[in-house]
Each structure stands twice: as C-alpha cells, then as structure tokens.
Amino acid sequence: MTAEANIDRDDLAIGIVGAGAMGRGIAQVAAEAGFAVRLYDVSLEAVGSALKTIATMVDRAAAKGRITAQDAAHIRSRVTVTDTLSDLAPCHVVIEAIVEDLDAKQTLMRALEAIVADDCLIASNTSSLSITAIAAACRLPARVAGMHFFNPVPLMRVVEVVGGLRTAPETTEALVRLAGRFGHRPVRVADSPGFLVNHAGRGLITEGLRIVQEGVATPHDVDRVMREAAGFRMGPFELFDLTGLDVSAPILDLIYAQFYQEPRFRPTPLPRLRVAAGLYGRKSGEGFYRYPDGRQEQPPEPVPPTLPDRPPVWVSAADAARRAPVIDLLAGVGAEIDDGAEPHRDSLCLVTPLGADATTTAIEQGLDAERTMAVDTLFDLAGRRTLMATIVTADRYRAAAHALFAGAGGKVTVIRDSTGFIAQRVVATIVNIACEIAQQRIAAPDDIDAAVTLGLGYPEGPLALGDRLGGLVIHAILRTLHDMTGDPRYRPSPWLSRRAALGASLRTPEA
Ligand SMILES: NC(=O)c1ccc[n+]([C@@H]2O[C@H](COP(=O)([O-])OP(=O)(O)OC[C@H]3O[C@@H](n4cnc5c(N)ncnc54)[C@H](O)[C@@H]3O)[C@@H](O)[C@H]2O)c1
C-alpha cells in the first residue's frame, strides 16, 4: 500500500513526538477521531502530564454529556506512551511537535527515518522554521511536510498543511485528508515565512503599531475602533497583551527579516522597548493595559462635551455615497444641517476622506481648516464613530463634532490628523497582505479566508471583507496612503489592483 493510500485505512497508526502543549493536543484530537496514537517524549514527566491532560479533557466532555463515559474510556485507551523512539516503527504517519530548533528537528528526522518504513509520512508542527530546511536532513524529503496546528489544538480547528520544495504533492494531499479525518479544516500552504496565518496576521499588528508611533491615537483607541467599528474580536494591543509581548516581539522581527525587510511587515521600536521594561501583558500583570486582580482595566472613555450653542453642520458632497450616511446620522441627532453648496461662515465642515488626512482634504476642497473635521465612513456609523481633526481645528468645532456624533448613545473616538483613519489603515493593510499571499500563490483565496477566520478569529476572511467594503474602496485608500506618505508598505498588491479595476471579486482565482 502506498503512503497516500495508508492515510485512508481504518487501522491508521499515528506516532507523535513531543508531548508538550501541542503534542498532547494533537494526540487528543487523533484519539478522538478513532486512531491509535503512540506518544513519545524525551521527558517522562511530559508524557505523564500529557496523559493526565488528555484524560481530564475527555472526562470533562463526558461529564458535560458531549460524549459517553464509554467513548471517553476508548479515547484514553487509544493513546499509548512509548519509552523509545523505535516503538514508533509500525506508524503510518509521525507528527513531530518537539522544541522549535532546526538542529533538534533535523536530528529527530534522521533518527525517525532509520526506524519507520519508507512509506511512513513525517509531518512537522513547526511554526517558524522552513519545512524545506527540516526535510533537507532526510533521505526521503518527498514524504516530509508541515502540519501546523494551533493552540489549543482541540479548539482551533484549522491546520496548515505546508509543502516544502521537495515535498511530493501526494504527501500534502494525504495530510490534507488526515487533517479532515481529525475534524480540522486543512489549508494548503507553500513553504514561506509565517506560512499563512502568521503571515496574514501581520497587518493588524504592524499597522496598529504605526498608528500609535505616528502619535495619531493611543493603543486603547486603536483597539476600541477595531472592535467596535470594524467588528474584530480583539484589537492589536489586546492581542499583544494576551499572547505576551516577549513572544510576539521576536516574531515581528523574525518575519520582517525572513521577508528581507519587506516594508509591509516593518515593526516599530515600541515592542522591543516594552519588552525591555518587562511590560509583557497579562502574564506580567501589565502590558498595554493593566491587570489589577488579573482583570483587564479599560481606561475611561472621554466624556462627550456639552455645548450651549451648536454651529450648523455642512457635509461635503465631494463623495455623495459617503455623505449620505453622515446626513442620516446628523438628522437623527437633531443637528441643524447647512444645505448650501458652500458652507455658511459659522458652519462646522465635515469631510469623508478615504486614505487622506483631514488637513489636506480641507485644503483640496477649499474649506476652512479651522472649522473642518473628518468622519470615517468605511464601516457602518451604527458602531463606534471615528472623527479626525485637522492640525488647526478650533476647539469649538472639534467639541461640536464630538457632541453631535456622541448623540443617541453613540461612542466616539477623536484622533489626530492621519493619512487614513484607524479602521481604514488597518483593514486596507490586512486586505492588501491577503491579496499578496494569493498573488504569490502561497495559498488559494478560499483557504486564505478560512485560515484567517479559524486561525486568527477575524469576523470575516480578509478577501471577503475586501469584497464587502469594495475592492475599489480598499484600493483607493491604499493608493492615497501610498501617494501621501511615500511609504512602500502601502503599495497595492497587483492582485488587488487588477481585480478592483475589473470590478471582480478579490477571491477570483487565476488559471
Ligand atoms: N505553543 C504554540 O502555541 C504552538 C503553536 C503552533 C506550533 N507550535 C510548535 O509546536 C512545537 C512544540 O511546541 P510546544 O508549545 O508544544 O512546546 P513544549 O515546550 O510545550 O513541548 C515540547 C516537548 O518536546 C519535548 N522534546 C524536546 N526535544 C525532544 C526530542 N528531541 N525528542 C522528543 N521530545 C522532545 C520536550 O520534552 C517537550 O515536552 C514547536 O515546534 C512549536 O514551534 C507551537
């Protein structure tokens, strides 16, 4: 029987090397899927603790009625601890989840190849090493691939199946089927830094960092806007705090270096500085947020000003489609609308730029910059509303805009002038990076969207999100950002430019 055909057998035997956080999770899902698992670790303590964790998890599932007590007993009995690596000889597939070190993984691969049959597939759960480099140590590199699970494995139902340069397509296809038998969603990924999920996740965090570095907004502002306007479960700084900056900061540097200083992945000096200060996040009690008693402390919301006399409000018609929701909202909060073709002498002037700053927009539209405020209309105004002042907006007009948009229970974030609002910059960067992943054929559009929703917990895949907001809109934001800053990190991916120009979906594949 060939290695690929082996995968479909009922008596498939799976070996797992490394019984740490990941190895025990993979062992659990394999046993739950009905497979016999042999688990090996250099540390007896690790295997003992792995068996305990698995037993606790399946017994808990039985106590909650999700499985029967008999099922729980069967699952536990399918995991066998082995004392030596050579006990893995009868396995049809071995998945390694040992320490993240190229030498250690290569040494293990060589040792495994001397033990298992030639048709045994070998998968590595590495998160940052090249599969091609790990497989280079092997006599038969064609049978080696990445099988990158996420922590905690039983809950994170996605696996990146990574083909190295010498991996046989049959190997990746077989491991895709295996992931499916585990009940996970497999995504096919070419060997490249950060694979798919960690690569796609660069946008949220690096653009969040840039916004803070430019002094446009605070980390808390960025998080609130990403959660309450863009609909993300977590903003970038909450995510840093959860993961631990001591873990995330080196990955920021690593992926930037692995892509040869690609500006799209450029970090800022802030993470390293905060690591030096020990401000790791939740685990150290303080990060971008404080955690008195282990609970995240949210800084207070700025109180909306109350104004005795509000100026009338004039909304620019430079972009009619973006003007309409602003007029609707203002009508709903009882604002006096100035309907003139030009603003009245005292009116607050509202503009709705895409990718541009408020000051430049006011000048280009011939408006008084001291009376101008910009409103972000990328997302529905029912969520948190973001306002941006020009560098000279007078306090009275800033306060008037804040008070109006806080009407009817609205939440408002007022930021300093910026090329693009928080949500525009972050979302356009995320969509652009996903487009570039598709362009470079690292993964197919459907796999990109599935991996990002399941692996990063985003509310929508980045390509689907780009389609919903409009490819042309995302393209316009990036083009303007690129023109105004001169920073190549904002150059639109050709994948995006071509599809936006055609009015085609960002998920349109290419032959
Ligand atoms: N923790 C995560 O969130 C995560 C997510 C995805 C992938 N990964 C990757 O999975 C792998 C394991 O990570 P982890 O978090 O489970 O680590 P871990 O430290 O919890 O466990 C590693 C285990 O491997 C054992 N080990 C080390 N060298 C060995 C060897 N030569 N032979 C047998 N056992 C050996 C150790 O005793 C330890 O029990 C790494 O490659 C890591 O990059 C981790």
Coordinates of C-alpha atoms in Angstrom, one line a residue, residues 93-340:
V93 CA 2.4 8.8 10.0
V94 CA 4.6 10.5 12.6
I95 CA 3.9 14.1 13.6
E96 CA 6.7 15.9 15.5
A97 CA 6.0 18.7 18.0
I98 CA 9.3 18.9 19.8
V99 CA 11.3 22.0 20.7
E100 CA 11.4 24.8 17.9
D101 CA 15.0 24.3 16.9
L102 CA 16.2 23.3 13.4
D103 CA 19.1 21.1 14.6
A104 CA 16.9 19.2 17.0
K105 CA 14.2 18.7 14.4
Q106 CA 16.7 17.6 11.7
T107 CA 18.4 15.2 14.2
L108 CA 15.0 13.7 15.0
M109 CA 14.0 13.4 11.3
R110 CA 17.2 11.4 10.7
A111 CA 16.6 9.1 13.6
L112 CA 13.0 8.6 12.6
E113 CA 13.9 7.7 9.1
A114 CA 16.1 4.9 10.4
I115 CA 13.1 3.5 12.3
V116 CA 9.9 3.9 10.3
A117 CA 9.0 2.2 6.9
D118 CA 9.8 4.1 3.7
D119 CA 6.1 4.7 3.1
C120 CA 5.6 6.4 6.5
L121 CA 4.8 10.1 6.2
I122 CA 6.5 12.6 8.5
A123 CA 5.0 15.9 9.5
S124 CA 6.4 18.8 11.4
N125 CA 4.3 21.1 13.6
T126 CA 6.9 23.9 13.4
S127 CA 5.5 27.4 13.5
S128 CA 8.5 29.3 12.2
L129 CA 11.1 27.0 10.7
S130 CA 11.2 26.2 7.0
I131 CA 9.8 22.8 6.1
T132 CA 12.2 22.7 3.2
A133 CA 15.1 23.1 5.6
I134 CA 13.8 20.5 8.1
A135 CA 13.2 18.0 5.2
A136 CA 16.7 18.6 3.8
A137 CA 18.1 16.4 6.5
C138 CA 16.0 13.4 5.3
R139 CA 16.9 10.6 3.0
L140 CA 13.3 10.8 1.5
P141 CA 12.4 14.5 1.7
A142 CA 9.3 13.9 -0.5
R143 CA 7.5 12.3 2.4
V144 CA 8.0 15.3 4.7
A145 CA 5.6 18.2 5.1
G146 CA 4.4 20.7 7.6
M147 CA 1.2 20.1 9.6
H148 CA 0.9 23.3 11.6
F149 CA -1.8 23.1 14.3
F150 CA -2.8 26.0 16.5
N151 CA -3.0 26.1 20.3
P152 CA -5.2 24.8 21.8
V153 CA -5.5 22.0 19.2
P154 CA -8.9 20.6 20.2
L155 CA -10.5 24.1 19.9
M156 CA -8.6 25.6 16.9
R157 CA -10.0 23.6 14.1
V158 CA -7.6 24.6 11.4
V159 CA -4.3 23.0 10.1
E160 CA -1.8 24.5 7.7
V161 CA -0.5 21.7 5.5
V162 CA 2.8 23.0 4.3
G163 CA 4.6 21.6 1.3
G164 CA 8.4 22.2 1.1
L165 CA 10.3 22.5 -2.1
R166 CA 10.9 18.7 -2.2
T167 CA 7.6 17.6 -0.7
A168 CA 5.7 15.3 -3.0
P169 CA 2.2 16.6 -3.9
E170 CA 0.8 13.2 -2.8
T171 CA 2.3 13.8 0.7
T172 CA 0.4 17.1 1.2
E173 CA -2.8 15.7 -0.3
A174 CA -2.6 12.7 2.1
L175 CA -2.0 15.0 5.1
V176 CA -4.9 17.2 4.0
R177 CA -7.1 14.1 4.1
L178 CA -5.7 13.2 7.5
A179 CA -6.5 16.7 8.9
G180 CA -10.0 16.3 7.6
R181 CA -10.3 12.9 9.4
F182 CA -9.3 14.8 12.6
G183 CA -12.2 17.1 12.0
H184 CA -10.0 20.0 11.3
R185 CA -10.2 22.4 8.2
P186 CA -7.0 21.8 6.3
V187 CA -5.5 24.7 4.2
R188 CA -2.8 24.1 1.7
V189 CA 0.2 26.4 2.1
A190 CA 3.5 26.8 0.3
D191 CA 6.6 26.9 2.5
S192 CA 7.2 30.6 3.2
P193 CA 7.9 32.7 6.3
G194 CA 5.0 32.7 8.8
F195 CA 3.2 30.2 6.5
L196 CA -0.4 31.6 6.0
V197 CA -2.0 32.5 9.4
N198 CA 1.1 34.2 10.9
H199 CA 1.8 36.0 7.6
A200 CA -1.8 37.2 7.2
G201 CA -1.8 38.4 10.9
R202 CA 1.0 41.0 10.3
G203 CA -1.4 43.6 9.0
L204 CA -3.4 44.1 12.2
I205 CA -0.4 44.4 14.5
T206 CA 2.1 46.3 12.3
E207 CA -0.4 48.9 11.2
G208 CA -1.7 49.3 14.7
L209 CA 1.9 50.0 15.8
R210 CA 2.4 52.5 13.1
I211 CA -0.7 54.5 14.0
V212 CA 0.5 54.7 17.6
Q213 CA 4.0 55.6 16.6
E214 CA 2.8 58.5 14.5
G215 CA 1.0 59.9 17.5
V216 CA -2.3 59.6 15.8
A217 CA -4.1 57.7 18.6
T218 CA -3.4 55.6 21.7
P219 CA -3.3 51.8 21.8
H220 CA -6.7 51.8 23.5
D221 CA -8.2 54.0 20.8
V222 CA -6.9 51.6 18.1
D223 CA -8.3 48.6 20.0
R224 CA -11.7 50.2 20.6
V225 CA -12.1 51.2 16.9
M226 CA -11.0 47.8 15.6
R227 CA -13.5 46.1 18.0
E228 CA -16.5 48.4 17.9
A229 CA -16.3 49.9 14.4
A230 CA -14.6 47.2 12.4
G231 CA -16.1 44.2 14.3
F232 CA -12.9 42.4 15.3
R233 CA -13.0 40.3 18.4
M234 CA -9.8 42.0 19.7
G235 CA -7.6 44.9 18.7
P236 CA -3.9 44.6 18.1
F237 CA -2.8 45.8 21.6
E238 CA -5.2 43.5 23.4
L239 CA -3.8 40.7 21.3
F240 CA -0.2 41.6 22.2
D241 CA -1.2 41.5 25.9
L242 CA -2.9 38.1 25.5
T243 CA 0.0 36.5 23.6
G244 CA 2.7 38.2 25.6
L245 CA 4.9 40.8 24.0
D246 CA 8.0 38.7 24.9
V247 CA 6.6 36.1 22.5
S248 CA 5.2 38.4 19.8
A249 CA 8.1 40.9 19.5
P250 CA 10.7 38.4 18.3
I251 CA 8.2 37.0 15.8
L252 CA 7.6 40.6 14.4
D253 CA 11.4 40.9 13.9
L254 CA 11.8 37.4 12.5
I255 CA 9.1 37.6 9.8
Y256 CA 10.3 41.1 8.8
A257 CA 13.9 39.7 8.4
Q258 CA 12.7 36.5 6.7
F259 CA 11.0 38.6 4.0
Y260 CA 14.2 40.7 3.6
Q261 CA 12.8 43.9 5.1
E262 CA 9.5 43.9 3.1
P263 CA 8.0 47.3 4.3
R264 CA 4.6 45.7 4.7
F265 CA 5.8 43.8 7.7
R266 CA 8.0 46.6 9.2
P267 CA 7.6 46.7 13.0
T268 CA 8.3 49.9 15.1
P269 CA 10.7 50.2 18.0
L270 CA 7.9 50.2 20.6
P271 CA 7.5 46.4 21.2
R272 CA 11.3 45.9 21.9
L273 CA 11.3 48.8 24.3
R274 CA 8.3 47.5 26.2
V275 CA 9.8 44.0 26.4
A276 CA 12.9 45.6 27.9
A277 CA 10.7 47.2 30.5
G278 CA 9.1 43.8 31.3
L279 CA 5.6 45.0 30.1
Y280 CA 4.7 41.7 28.5
G281 CA 1.0 41.9 29.0
R282 CA -1.4 39.7 31.0
K283 CA 1.3 37.3 32.2
S284 CA 3.4 40.1 33.8
G285 CA 0.4 42.0 35.2
E286 CA 0.9 45.0 32.9
G287 CA 1.2 45.5 29.2
F288 CA -0.7 48.0 27.1
Y289 CA -3.3 47.5 29.7
R290 CA -3.1 47.0 33.5
Y291 CA -4.4 43.8 35.1
P292 CA -5.2 44.5 38.7
D293 CA -6.6 41.2 40.2
G294 CA -5.9 39.6 36.8
R295 CA -8.7 41.5 35.1
Q296 CA -8.0 43.9 32.2
E297 CA -8.5 47.6 33.2
Q298 CA -10.2 49.6 30.5
P299 CA -9.1 53.3 30.5
P300 CA -12.2 55.6 30.9
E301 CA -13.9 56.9 27.7
P302 CA -13.5 60.6 27.1
V303 CA -16.7 62.3 28.2
P304 CA -18.5 64.0 25.2
P305 CA -18.6 67.8 25.6
T306 CA -21.9 69.6 26.1
L307 CA -22.3 72.8 24.1
P308 CA -24.8 75.6 24.8
D309 CA -24.9 76.7 21.1
R310 CA -24.0 74.2 18.3
P311 CA -23.0 75.5 14.9
P312 CA -24.9 74.3 11.9
V313 CA -23.3 71.4 10.1
W314 CA -22.3 71.3 6.5
V315 CA -21.2 67.9 4.9
S316 CA -19.0 67.8 1.9
A317 CA -20.7 66.4 -1.3
A318 CA -17.2 65.5 -2.8
D319 CA -18.2 61.9 -2.3
A320 CA -22.0 61.7 -2.4
A321 CA -22.2 58.0 -1.4
R322 CA -20.2 58.7 1.8
R323 CA -22.1 61.9 2.6
A324 CA -25.5 60.1 2.8
P325 CA -25.0 58.1 6.0
V326 CA -23.5 61.1 7.7
I327 CA -26.5 63.3 6.8
D328 CA -28.8 60.4 8.1
L329 CA -27.0 60.2 11.4
L330 CA -27.0 64.0 11.9
A331 CA -30.7 64.2 11.1
G332 CA -31.2 61.5 13.7
V333 CA -29.5 63.5 16.5
G334 CA -31.3 66.8 15.6
A335 CA -28.4 68.7 14.1
E336 CA -29.1 71.9 12.1
I337 CA -27.9 71.0 8.6
D338 CA -26.4 73.6 6.4
D339 CA -27.5 72.6 2.9
G340 CA -25.7 75.2 1.0

